mmCIF file of C-alpha atoms in Angstrom:
data_model
loop_
_atom_site.group_PDB
_atom_site.id
_atom_site.type_symbol
_atom_site.label_atom_id
_atom_site.label_comp_id
_atom_site.label_asym_id
_atom_site.label_seq_id
_atom_site.Cartn_x
_atom_site.Cartn_y
_atom_site.Cartn_z
ATOM 1 C CA MET A 6 19.487 -3.665 8.724
ATOM 2 C CA THR A 7 20.907 -7.103 8.698
ATOM 3 C CA LYS A 8 17.583 -9.126 8.780
ATOM 4 C CA PRO A 9 16.646 -11.413 5.922
ATOM 5 C CA TRP A 10 14.807 -9.809 3.009
ATOM 6 C CA LEU A 11 12.183 -12.694 2.334
ATOM 7 C CA ALA A 12 8.776 -11.752 3.674
ATOM 8 C CA ARG A 13 8.253 -14.728 5.615
ATOM 9 C CA ASP A 14 11.258 -14.129 7.705
ATOM 10 C CA LEU A 15 10.463 -10.390 8.125
ATOM 11 C CA LEU A 16 6.999 -11.326 9.253
ATOM 12 C CA GLY A 17 8.236 -13.811 11.693
ATOM 13 C CA ASP A 18 11.050 -11.677 13.254
ATOM 14 C CA ALA A 19 8.670 -8.603 13.561
ATOM 15 C CA THR A 20 5.868 -10.723 15.193
ATOM 16 C CA ARG A 21 8.562 -12.002 17.627
ATOM 17 C CA GLU A 22 9.837 -8.678 18.218
ATOM 18 C CA LEU A 23 6.750 -6.700 18.900
ATOM 19 C CA ASP A 24 4.147 -7.223 21.897
ATOM 20 C CA PRO A 25 2.046 -10.317 21.177
ATOM 21 C CA ALA A 26 -1.138 -8.475 20.870
ATOM 22 C CA VAL A 27 0.278 -5.640 18.680
ATOM 23 C CA GLY A 28 1.951 -8.377 16.429
ATOM 24 C CA GLU A 29 -1.133 -10.076 15.973
ATOM 25 C CA TYR A 30 -3.105 -7.088 15.357
ATOM 26 C CA PHE A 31 -0.846 -6.211 12.323
ATOM 27 C CA PHE A 32 0.149 -9.625 10.981
ATOM 28 C CA GLY A 33 -2.975 -11.522 11.689
ATOM 29 C CA ALA A 34 -6.261 -11.509 9.680
ATOM 30 C CA ALA A 35 -9.859 -12.411 9.681
ATOM 31 C CA ASP A 36 -11.502 -15.573 10.108
ATOM 32 C CA ARG A 37 -9.243 -18.628 9.831
ATOM 33 C CA GLU A 38 -6.542 -16.396 8.044
ATOM 34 C CA LEU A 39 -7.158 -18.486 4.942
ATOM 35 C CA LEU A 40 -7.589 -15.520 2.527
ATOM 36 C CA MET A 41 -4.350 -13.973 3.938
ATOM 37 C CA ARG A 42 -2.442 -17.113 2.922
ATOM 38 C CA ARG A 43 -4.106 -17.595 -0.370
ATOM 39 C CA ASN A 44 -3.084 -13.909 -1.314
ATOM 40 C CA TYR A 45 0.429 -14.611 -0.951
ATOM 41 C CA ARG A 46 0.068 -18.178 -2.646
ATOM 42 C CA ALA A 47 -1.913 -16.790 -5.631
ATOM 43 C CA TRP A 48 0.913 -14.759 -7.109
ATOM 44 C CA GLN A 49 3.052 -17.696 -7.144
ATOM 45 C CA ARG A 50 0.834 -19.522 -9.568
ATOM 46 C CA TYR A 51 2.233 -17.548 -12.529
ATOM 47 C CA ALA A 52 5.179 -17.536 -14.422
ATOM 48 C CA ILE A 53 6.648 -14.742 -16.820
ATOM 49 C CA THR A 54 7.849 -15.570 -20.377
ATOM 50 C CA PRO A 55 11.295 -14.197 -20.700
ATOM 51 C CA ALA A 56 12.678 -12.518 -23.699
ATOM 52 C CA TYR A 57 16.425 -13.270 -23.540
ATOM 53 C CA LEU A 58 17.344 -12.471 -27.060
ATOM 54 C CA ARG A 59 15.725 -8.938 -27.005
ATOM 55 C CA ARG A 60 18.041 -8.170 -23.988
ATOM 56 C CA PRO A 61 17.495 -4.332 -23.678
ATOM 57 C CA ALA A 62 20.583 -2.025 -23.391
ATOM 58 C CA ASN A 63 18.762 0.184 -20.877
ATOM 59 C CA VAL A 64 16.349 -0.889 -18.185
ATOM 60 C CA ALA A 65 14.136 1.459 -16.044
ATOM 61 C CA CYS A 66 11.510 0.991 -13.547
ATOM 62 C CA SER A 67 9.927 4.181 -14.335
ATOM 63 C CA THR A 68 5.989 4.078 -15.192
ATOM 64 C CA GLU A 69 3.080 6.372 -15.505
ATOM 65 C CA PHE A 70 -0.159 6.662 -13.830
ATOM 66 C CA ARG A 71 -2.843 9.118 -14.665
ATOM 67 C CA GLY A 72 -0.399 10.682 -17.095
ATOM 68 C CA ARG A 73 2.217 11.395 -14.243
ATOM 69 C CA SER A 74 5.340 9.927 -14.224
ATOM 70 C CA PHE A 75 6.607 7.643 -11.124
ATOM 71 C CA SER A 76 10.118 6.335 -10.908
ATOM 72 C CA CYS A 77 8.815 3.029 -9.994
ATOM 73 C CA PRO A 78 5.422 1.395 -9.688
ATOM 74 C CA LEU A 79 5.369 0.970 -6.153
ATOM 75 C CA ILE A 80 3.361 2.619 -3.138
ATOM 76 C CA VAL A 81 3.207 1.829 0.690
ATOM 77 C CA ALA A 82 -0.226 0.567 1.289
ATOM 78 C CA PRO A 83 -2.465 2.404 3.796
ATOM 79 C CA VAL A 84 -1.943 0.558 7.345
ATOM 80 C CA ALA A 85 -3.568 2.180 10.428
ATOM 81 C CA PHE A 86 -2.163 3.236 13.685
ATOM 82 C CA GLN A 87 1.703 2.788 12.633
ATOM 83 C CA SER A 88 3.086 4.481 15.644
ATOM 84 C CA LEU A 89 2.445 1.267 17.445
ATOM 85 C CA LEU A 90 5.269 -0.331 15.161
ATOM 86 C CA ASP A 91 7.945 2.408 15.448
ATOM 87 C CA PRO A 92 7.815 5.509 17.635
ATOM 88 C CA THR A 93 8.444 7.640 14.487
ATOM 89 C CA GLY A 94 4.857 6.621 13.336
ATOM 90 C CA GLU A 95 3.622 7.468 9.836
ATOM 91 C CA PRO A 96 5.969 10.265 9.377
ATOM 92 C CA GLY A 97 8.971 8.172 9.719
ATOM 93 C CA LEU A 98 7.626 5.575 7.345
ATOM 94 C CA ALA A 99 6.616 8.341 4.759
ATOM 95 C CA PHE A 100 10.025 9.808 4.937
ATOM 96 C CA ALA A 101 11.461 6.343 4.230
ATOM 97 C CA ALA A 102 9.214 5.956 1.281
ATOM 98 C CA GLY A 103 10.008 9.491 -0.026
ATOM 99 C CA VAL A 104 13.875 8.800 0.134
ATOM 100 C CA ALA A 105 13.480 5.218 -1.616
ATOM 101 C CA GLY A 106 11.490 7.081 -4.487
ATOM 102 C CA VAL A 107 8.308 4.891 -3.383
ATOM 103 C CA GLY A 108 5.017 6.264 -3.092
ATOM 104 C CA TYR A 109 3.059 6.347 0.397
ATOM 105 C CA THR A 110 -0.838 5.962 1.187
ATOM 106 C CA VAL A 111 -1.767 7.641 4.550
ATOM 107 C CA SER A 112 -4.633 5.917 6.399
ATOM 108 C CA THR A 113 -7.848 7.576 7.832
ATOM 109 C CA ARG A 114 -6.515 5.799 10.745
ATOM 110 C CA SER A 115 -3.323 7.625 11.024
ATOM 111 C CA SER A 116 -1.871 8.063 14.276
ATOM 112 C CA ARG A 117 -0.155 11.368 13.261
ATOM 113 C CA ARG A 118 -1.675 14.467 11.561
ATOM 114 C CA LEU A 119 -1.832 14.573 7.763
ATOM 115 C CA THR A 120 0.176 17.820 7.612
ATOM 116 C CA ALA A 121 3.196 16.096 9.579
ATOM 117 C CA VAL A 122 3.218 12.979 7.247
ATOM 118 C CA ALA A 123 3.143 15.099 4.019
ATOM 119 C CA GLU A 124 6.240 17.167 5.420
ATOM 120 C CA ALA A 125 8.052 14.022 6.182
ATOM 121 C CA PHE A 126 7.295 12.421 2.632
ATOM 122 C CA ALA A 127 8.431 15.700 0.898
ATOM 123 C CA LEU A 128 11.593 15.941 2.920
ATOM 124 C CA GLY A 129 12.318 12.315 1.959
ATOM 125 C CA GLN A 130 11.816 13.071 -1.689
ATOM 126 C CA SER A 131 14.196 16.275 -1.640
ATOM 127 C CA ILE A 132 16.913 15.245 0.799
ATOM 128 C CA GLU A 133 20.307 14.667 -0.799
ATOM 129 C CA PRO A 134 21.656 11.141 -0.533
ATOM 130 C CA GLU A 135 24.789 12.217 1.222
ATOM 131 C CA ASP A 136 22.592 13.636 3.915
ATOM 132 C CA VAL A 137 20.768 10.298 4.845
ATOM 133 C CA THR A 138 22.675 8.701 7.787
ATOM 134 C CA ASP A 139 23.155 5.237 8.736
ATOM 135 C CA LEU A 140 22.746 3.393 5.373
ATOM 136 C CA ASP A 141 24.857 0.526 4.776
ATOM 137 C CA GLN A 142 26.991 0.592 1.804
ATOM 138 C CA ARG A 143 24.899 -1.283 -0.401
ATOM 139 C CA HIS A 144 21.864 0.804 -0.045
ATOM 140 C CA ARG A 145 23.742 3.963 -0.162
ATOM 141 C CA ALA A 146 25.033 3.170 -3.452
ATOM 142 C CA LEU A 147 21.381 2.430 -4.733
ATOM 143 C CA LEU A 148 20.275 5.696 -3.179
ATOM 144 C CA GLU A 149 23.243 7.697 -5.138
ATOM 145 C CA ARG A 150 22.285 5.871 -8.271
ATOM 146 C CA TRP A 151 18.499 7.087 -8.123
ATOM 147 C CA ARG A 152 19.433 10.504 -6.812
ATOM 148 C CA HIS A 153 17.176 11.901 -9.658
ATOM 149 C CA GLN A 154 14.782 9.031 -9.856
ATOM 150 C CA ARG A 155 12.865 9.284 -7.005
ATOM 151 C CA ARG A 156 9.555 10.583 -8.393
ATOM 152 C CA ALA A 157 6.818 9.185 -6.286
ATOM 153 C CA GLU A 158 3.153 10.499 -4.730
ATOM 154 C CA LEU A 159 1.557 10.812 -1.494
ATOM 155 C CA TRP A 160 -1.994 9.480 -1.519
ATOM 156 C CA LEU A 161 -4.765 9.347 1.220
ATOM 157 C CA GLN A 162 -7.129 6.353 2.196
ATOM 158 C CA LEU A 163 -10.558 7.311 3.197
ATOM 159 C CA TYR A 164 -13.486 5.650 4.805
ATOM 160 C CA GLN A 165 -16.628 7.523 4.698
ATOM 161 C CA THR A 166 -17.917 8.521 8.016
ATOM 162 C CA ARG A 167 -21.186 9.488 9.736
ATOM 163 C CA ASN A 168 -19.999 12.964 9.680
ATOM 164 C CA HIS A 169 -19.043 14.123 6.172
ATOM 165 C CA ASP A 170 -17.379 17.209 7.333
ATOM 166 C CA PHE A 171 -14.725 14.966 8.931
ATOM 167 C CA VAL A 172 -14.344 13.406 5.491
ATOM 168 C CA GLU A 173 -14.319 16.681 3.619
ATOM 169 C CA GLN A 174 -11.625 18.225 6.154
ATOM 170 C CA LEU A 175 -9.365 15.486 5.380
ATOM 171 C CA VAL A 176 -9.631 15.759 1.530
ATOM 172 C CA GLU A 177 -9.281 19.642 1.813
ATOM 173 C CA THR A 178 -6.384 19.135 3.973
ATOM 174 C CA ALA A 179 -4.873 16.536 1.801
ATOM 175 C CA ALA A 180 -5.231 18.806 -1.246
ATOM 176 C CA LYS A 181 -3.349 21.513 0.548
ATOM 177 C CA VAL A 182 -0.095 19.321 1.643
ATOM 178 C CA GLY A 183 0.215 17.897 -1.968
ATOM 179 C CA VAL A 184 -1.920 14.658 -1.967
ATOM 180 C CA ARG A 185 -2.515 13.671 -5.468
ATOM 181 C CA ALA A 186 -5.158 10.907 -5.189
ATOM 182 C CA ALA A 187 -7.721 9.754 -2.451
ATOM 183 C CA ALA A 188 -8.828 6.072 -2.113
ATOM 184 C CA LEU A 189 -12.342 5.187 -0.782
ATOM 185 C CA THR A 190 -12.430 1.991 0.921
ATOM 186 C CA ILE A 191 -15.681 0.061 0.357
ATOM 187 C CA ASP A 192 -15.189 -3.209 1.842
ATOM 188 C CA THR A 193 -15.668 -2.484 5.554
ATOM 189 C CA PRO A 194 -19.419 -1.823 6.078
ATOM 190 C CA HIS A 195 -18.749 -4.046 9.252
ATOM 191 C CA LEU A 196 -15.258 -5.387 10.680
ATOM 192 C CA GLY A 197 -14.391 -8.864 9.965
ATOM 193 C CA ALA A 198 -14.044 -11.390 12.720
ATOM 194 C CA ARG A 199 -10.380 -10.897 13.764
ATOM 195 C CA TYR A 200 -10.328 -13.431 16.746
ATOM 196 C CA HIS A 201 -6.667 -12.507 17.878
ATOM 197 C CA ASP A 202 -7.865 -9.144 18.657
ATOM 198 C CA GLN A 203 -10.980 -10.352 20.343
ATOM 199 C CA THR A 204 -8.844 -12.803 22.541
ATOM 200 C CA ASN A 205 -6.259 -10.193 23.438
ATOM 201 C CA VAL A 206 -9.004 -7.584 24.119
ATOM 202 C CA PHE A 207 -6.928 -5.362 22.163
ATOM 203 C CA SER A 208 -7.708 -1.887 21.270
ATOM 204 C CA PRO A 209 -5.369 0.106 18.801
ATOM 205 C CA LEU A 210 -6.514 3.252 20.159
ATOM 206 C CA ASP A 211 -6.203 2.455 23.546
ATOM 207 C CA ARG A 212 -2.672 1.250 23.183
ATOM 208 C CA LEU A 213 -1.811 4.373 21.133
ATOM 209 C CA ARG A 214 -2.824 6.606 24.028
ATOM 210 C CA ARG A 215 -0.184 4.797 26.267
ATOM 211 C CA VAL A 216 2.479 5.031 23.559
ATOM 212 C CA LEU A 217 2.080 8.704 22.309
ATOM 213 C CA GLU A 218 2.354 11.641 24.315
ATOM 214 C CA PRO A 219 -0.838 13.674 24.536
ATOM 215 C CA ALA A 220 0.657 16.255 22.259
ATOM 216 C CA ASP A 221 1.274 13.553 19.580
ATOM 217 C CA GLN A 222 -2.114 12.307 19.629
ATOM 218 C CA ASP A 223 -3.015 14.415 16.564
ATOM 219 C CA GLY A 224 -3.991 12.338 13.859
ATOM 220 C CA PRO A 225 -7.270 11.512 12.002
ATOM 221 C CA ALA A 226 -7.318 8.270 14.191
ATOM 222 C CA PHE A 227 -8.165 10.324 17.234
ATOM 223 C CA GLY A 228 -10.929 12.376 15.439
ATOM 224 C CA ASP A 229 -9.038 15.525 14.505
ATOM 225 C CA GLY A 230 -11.569 17.467 16.604
ATOM 226 C CA PHE A 231 -14.585 15.192 15.828
ATOM 227 C CA SER A 232 -15.973 12.722 18.290
ATOM 228 C CA GLY A 233 -15.859 8.989 18.213
ATOM 229 C CA THR A 234 -19.134 8.565 17.131
ATOM 230 C CA GLU A 235 -19.262 11.091 14.226
ATOM 231 C CA ILE A 236 -15.980 9.371 12.626
ATOM 232 C CA ASP A 237 -17.691 5.944 12.969
ATOM 233 C CA GLN A 238 -18.000 4.358 9.368
ATOM 234 C CA GLU A 239 -21.254 5.230 7.314
ATOM 235 C CA PRO A 240 -22.398 1.820 6.231
ATOM 236 C CA ASN A 241 -24.239 3.217 3.264
ATOM 237 C CA LEU A 242 -21.556 4.191 0.511
ATOM 238 C CA ASP A 243 -22.374 7.372 -1.380
ATOM 239 C CA LEU A 244 -19.696 7.203 -4.379
ATOM 240 C CA ASP A 245 -21.053 10.417 -5.880
ATOM 241 C CA GLN A 246 -20.319 12.459 -2.932
ATOM 242 C CA PHE A 247 -16.751 10.889 -2.630
ATOM 243 C CA VAL A 248 -16.146 11.608 -6.348
ATOM 244 C CA GLN A 249 -17.462 15.009 -6.112
ATOM 245 C CA ASP A 250 -15.304 15.844 -2.889
ATOM 246 C CA CYS A 251 -12.237 14.747 -4.973
ATOM 247 C CA GLU A 252 -13.248 16.809 -7.948
ATOM 248 C CA ALA A 253 -13.660 19.866 -5.711
ATOM 249 C CA HIS A 254 -10.239 19.681 -4.278
ATOM 250 C CA GLY A 255 -8.299 18.180 -7.571
ATOM 251 C CA LEU A 256 -7.569 14.689 -6.288
ATOM 252 C CA ASP A 257 -7.818 11.660 -8.399
ATOM 253 C CA PRO A 258 -10.551 9.399 -7.078
ATOM 254 C CA ILE A 259 -9.659 5.664 -6.511
ATOM 255 C CA VAL A 260 -12.276 3.076 -5.264
ATOM 256 C CA LYS A 261 -10.240 0.555 -2.963
ATOM 257 C CA GLY A 262 -11.854 -2.930 -2.638
ATOM 258 C CA ILE A 263 -12.798 -3.944 -6.257
ATOM 259 C CA LEU A 264 -13.133 -7.599 -6.692
ATOM 260 C CA SER A 265 -16.049 -8.402 -8.679
ATOM 261 C CA THR A 266 -17.285 -7.701 -12.424
ATOM 262 C CA GLY A 267 -20.462 -6.200 -10.883
ATOM 263 C CA ASP A 268 -18.629 -3.578 -8.685
ATOM 264 C CA LEU A 269 -16.191 -2.610 -11.463
ATOM 265 C CA ALA A 270 -19.231 -1.993 -13.678
ATOM 266 C CA ALA A 271 -21.138 0.078 -10.986
ATOM 267 C CA MET A 272 -17.931 2.046 -10.316
ATOM 268 C CA HIS A 273 -17.793 2.882 -13.940
ATOM 269 C CA GLU A 274 -21.386 4.094 -13.758
ATOM 270 C CA THR A 275 -20.761 6.334 -10.888
ATOM 271 C CA HIS A 276 -20.616 10.063 -11.665
ATOM 272 C CA ILE A 277 -19.514 9.270 -15.070
ATOM 273 C CA ASP A 278 -18.982 12.947 -16.188
ATOM 274 C CA ALA A 279 -15.951 13.153 -13.622
ATOM 275 C CA GLY A 280 -13.566 11.195 -15.757
ATOM 276 C CA PRO A 281 -11.583 8.124 -15.145
ATOM 277 C CA ILE A 282 -12.155 6.455 -11.452
ATOM 278 C CA VAL A 283 -9.365 4.197 -10.702
ATOM 279 C CA PRO A 284 -9.945 0.763 -9.286
ATOM 280 C CA TRP A 285 -7.993 -0.597 -6.664
ATOM 281 C CA VAL A 286 -8.156 -4.483 -6.273
ATOM 282 C CA SER A 287 -7.918 -5.278 -2.715
ATOM 283 C CA ASN A 288 -9.434 -7.401 -0.093
ATOM 284 C CA HIS A 289 -8.169 -5.562 2.832
ATOM 285 C CA GLY A 290 -5.353 -8.061 3.226
ATOM 286 C CA GLY A 291 -7.678 -10.652 4.277
ATOM 287 C CA ARG A 292 -8.698 -8.867 7.097
ATOM 288 C CA GLN A 293 -12.459 -8.882 6.309
ATOM 289 C CA SER A 294 -13.606 -12.472 5.028
ATOM 290 C CA ASP A 295 -12.162 -15.607 3.877
ATOM 291 C CA LEU A 296 -15.132 -15.986 1.501
ATOM 292 C CA VAL A 297 -13.620 -13.461 -1.304
ATOM 293 C CA PRO A 298 -11.350 -13.967 -4.097
ATOM 294 C CA SER A 299 -7.533 -13.554 -3.710
ATOM 295 C CA THR A 300 -6.269 -10.283 -5.404
ATOM 296 C CA ALA A 301 -4.276 -12.018 -7.874
ATOM 297 C CA GLU A 302 -7.541 -13.870 -9.043
ATOM 298 C CA ALA A 303 -9.609 -10.754 -9.145
ATOM 299 C CA LEU A 304 -6.956 -8.545 -11.107
ATOM 300 C CA ALA A 305 -6.624 -11.252 -13.674
ATOM 301 C CA ARG A 306 -10.345 -11.526 -14.218
ATOM 302 C CA LEU A 307 -11.161 -7.892 -14.126
ATOM 303 C CA SER A 308 -8.033 -6.762 -16.390
ATOM 304 C CA ALA A 309 -9.224 -9.323 -18.787
ATOM 305 C CA LEU A 310 -12.191 -7.316 -19.392
ATOM 306 C CA GLY A 311 -10.587 -5.023 -21.639
ATOM 307 C CA HIS A 312 -11.674 -1.738 -20.014
ATOM 308 C CA HIS A 313 -8.226 -0.352 -20.065
ATOM 309 C CA ASP A 314 -8.373 0.721 -16.551
ATOM 310 C CA GLU A 315 -5.296 1.831 -14.669
ATOM 311 C CA PHE A 316 -5.688 -0.612 -11.896
ATOM 312 C CA VAL A 317 -3.779 -0.447 -8.158
ATOM 313 C CA VAL A 318 -3.486 -3.774 -6.254
ATOM 314 C CA ASP A 319 -2.596 -4.768 -2.932
ATOM 315 C CA GLY A 320 -2.590 -8.261 -0.938
ATOM 316 C CA GLY A 321 0.096 -10.876 -0.742
ATOM 317 C CA ILE A 322 2.865 -8.916 -2.580
ATOM 318 C CA ALA A 323 5.768 -10.405 -0.683
ATOM 319 C CA ALA A 324 8.507 -10.172 -3.178
ATOM 320 C CA PRO A 325 9.651 -8.221 -6.489
ATOM 321 C CA SER A 326 8.546 -11.029 -8.545
ATOM 322 C CA ASP A 327 4.952 -10.796 -7.228
ATOM 323 C CA ALA A 328 4.962 -7.151 -8.226
ATOM 324 C CA LEU A 329 6.034 -8.071 -11.672
ATOM 325 C CA VAL A 330 3.116 -10.754 -12.023
ATOM 326 C CA ALA A 331 0.722 -7.969 -10.770
ATOM 327 C CA ILE A 332 1.874 -5.542 -13.451
ATOM 328 C CA ALA A 333 1.839 -8.314 -16.135
ATOM 329 C CA LEU A 334 -1.749 -9.039 -15.009
ATOM 330 C CA GLY A 335 -2.763 -5.321 -15.396
ATOM 331 C CA ALA A 336 -1.623 -3.265 -12.581
ATOM 332 C CA SER A 337 -0.377 0.175 -13.002
ATOM 333 C CA VAL A 338 0.838 0.585 -9.235
ATOM 334 C CA VAL A 339 1.417 -2.200 -6.773
ATOM 335 C CA ALA A 340 0.782 -1.503 -3.088
ATOM 336 C CA ILE A 341 2.972 -3.369 -0.339
ATOM 337 C CA GLY A 342 1.635 -3.630 3.219
ATOM 338 C CA ARG A 343 2.542 -6.289 5.760
ATOM 339 C CA PRO A 344 6.353 -6.816 4.646
ATOM 340 C CA VAL A 345 7.219 -2.999 4.881
ATOM 341 C CA MET A 346 5.295 -2.830 8.251
ATOM 342 C CA ALA A 347 7.598 -5.737 9.475
ATOM 343 C CA ALA A 348 10.739 -3.962 8.088
ATOM 344 C CA PHE A 349 9.479 -0.751 9.715
ATOM 345 C CA ALA A 350 8.765 -2.731 13.236
ATOM 346 C CA ILE A 351 12.180 -4.440 13.051
ATOM 347 C CA GLY A 352 14.680 -1.432 11.923
ATOM 348 C CA GLY A 353 12.403 1.642 12.237
ATOM 349 C CA VAL A 354 12.940 4.322 9.612
ATOM 350 C CA ARG A 355 16.161 2.847 8.329
ATOM 351 C CA GLY A 356 14.911 -0.651 8.129
ATOM 352 C CA ALA A 357 12.065 0.368 6.025
ATOM 353 C CA MET A 358 14.119 2.615 3.970
ATOM 354 C CA GLU A 359 16.669 -0.417 2.957
ATOM 355 C CA TYR A 360 13.653 -2.779 2.443
ATOM 356 C CA LEU A 361 12.048 -0.558 -0.140
ATOM 357 C CA LEU A 362 15.458 0.373 -1.605
ATOM 358 C CA GLU A 363 16.105 -3.477 -1.784
ATOM 359 C CA PHE A 364 12.545 -4.307 -3.222
ATOM 360 C CA ARG A 365 12.955 -1.572 -5.937
ATOM 361 C CA SER A 366 16.425 -2.836 -6.960
ATOM 362 C CA GLN A 367 15.325 -6.503 -7.342
ATOM 363 C CA LEU A 368 12.391 -5.198 -9.199
ATOM 364 C CA HIS A 369 14.985 -3.617 -11.532
ATOM 365 C CA SER A 370 17.173 -6.770 -11.636
ATOM 366 C CA GLN A 371 14.215 -8.918 -12.243
ATOM 367 C CA LEU A 372 13.383 -6.862 -15.588
ATOM 368 C CA THR A 373 16.775 -7.096 -16.670
ATOM 369 C CA ILE A 374 16.950 -10.870 -16.161
ATOM 370 C CA LEU A 375 13.944 -11.473 -18.088
ATOM 371 C CA GLY A 376 14.722 -9.131 -20.956
ATOM 372 C CA TYR A 377 12.006 -6.291 -20.466
ATOM 373 C CA ASP A 378 13.194 -2.797 -20.472
ATOM 374 C CA SER A 379 10.313 -1.238 -18.295
ATOM 375 C CA PRO A 380 7.340 -2.338 -16.332
ATOM 376 C CA ARG A 381 5.135 -1.193 -19.034
ATOM 377 C CA ALA A 382 6.781 -3.764 -21.340
ATOM 378 C CA LEU A 383 5.150 -6.636 -19.273
ATOM 379 C CA VAL A 384 2.044 -7.289 -21.244
ATOM 380 C CA SER A 385 -0.545 -9.947 -20.472
ATOM 381 C CA ASN A 386 0.613 -12.332 -23.254
ATOM 382 C CA ALA A 387 3.976 -12.426 -21.044
ATOM 383 C CA VAL A 388 2.451 -13.920 -17.894
ATOM 384 C CA ARG A 389 1.202 -17.740 -17.647
ATOM 385 C CA GLU A 390 -0.565 -19.492 -14.995
ATOM 386 C CA TYR A 391 1.243 -22.729 -14.187
ATOM 387 C CA SER A 392 0.736 -24.326 -10.800
ATOM 388 C CA SER A 393 -1.563 -24.089 -7.628
ATOM 389 C CA GLY A 394 1.264 -22.217 -5.949
ATOM 390 C CA LEU A 395 3.942 -23.277 -3.184
ATOM 391 C CA ASP A 396 4.968 -21.290 -0.177
ATOM 392 C CA ASP A 397 2.819 -19.158 2.152
ATOM 393 C CA VAL A 398 4.955 -16.017 1.389
#
């Protein structure tokens, strides 16, 4: 892949390469798109204090989440309908993530079935570097270096639907195919005003039916045997039911869309005997409302409460430096959305793989430059807010 690695270049190139309506669906946002831009700028308001004289002999990107070891603190964020970006769809991007040693989150609106995505991710995790074809010399060398450092997890993102059987079936299938955590999205009782899609009269499902062969229209996005009405979202959340579903199938429960101290407190009050529920700080990539906080702002406020939560965060992560700021502000796992989708749209499986390998490599380099031996060494007193932010991405 020869495209630039900066997110602003990737997003621009992908938008030009895709059908305009598809590009605006994936890379646009709600309202005036102010929150999407604030998400990107907000991470740039922080600097990390270096520790040059404590230069570590060995630097590793590995970390822990829920007591389990990850080779790096990154995961691909859940994004719907990925077959519109590349014909390989979710299995292709999951394979790329698995090869790079980065986690992958399957969306409830996945265009391909969960078992196919899980199989592709597992193949990526287990494949030998010499069997991965078409990588350039730099990224092949990175992959060889990380041959035994590719521990990552497959997660599932959920919406509560009017038919609970649909959700329960997804959770049950997820557990069978090796998914370790389920993330319930709580911020979409109604969809935000996405004016590009309205102007384009764009329906991703209708477009998928034109892109995919009938035999490949097998993902949860198509109902997986349930009608469209039954898989519509239920506006009234039942967090207890979600946690019980996770408990029954051995999945870690995550609540995605936590932005306020009130919601964090309510999450902690939910099904308290179930053990820790993980908060995922997210504003849906700015696709719901311009009025809510940026994810950097929300993470800084919530982690300062001192509850010792293991936060997941997404929204505006456009560079490894953003991910390191997020970790210093309290995130255990950082999710990447639009930039990796852009790399996937431009370069397919190879493009996504090289982007994730590059992101991981630069994360390691930044830790080395700053003088920290691991992501967990980045504690809150290392990060300082210093400006109002500069570029959009």
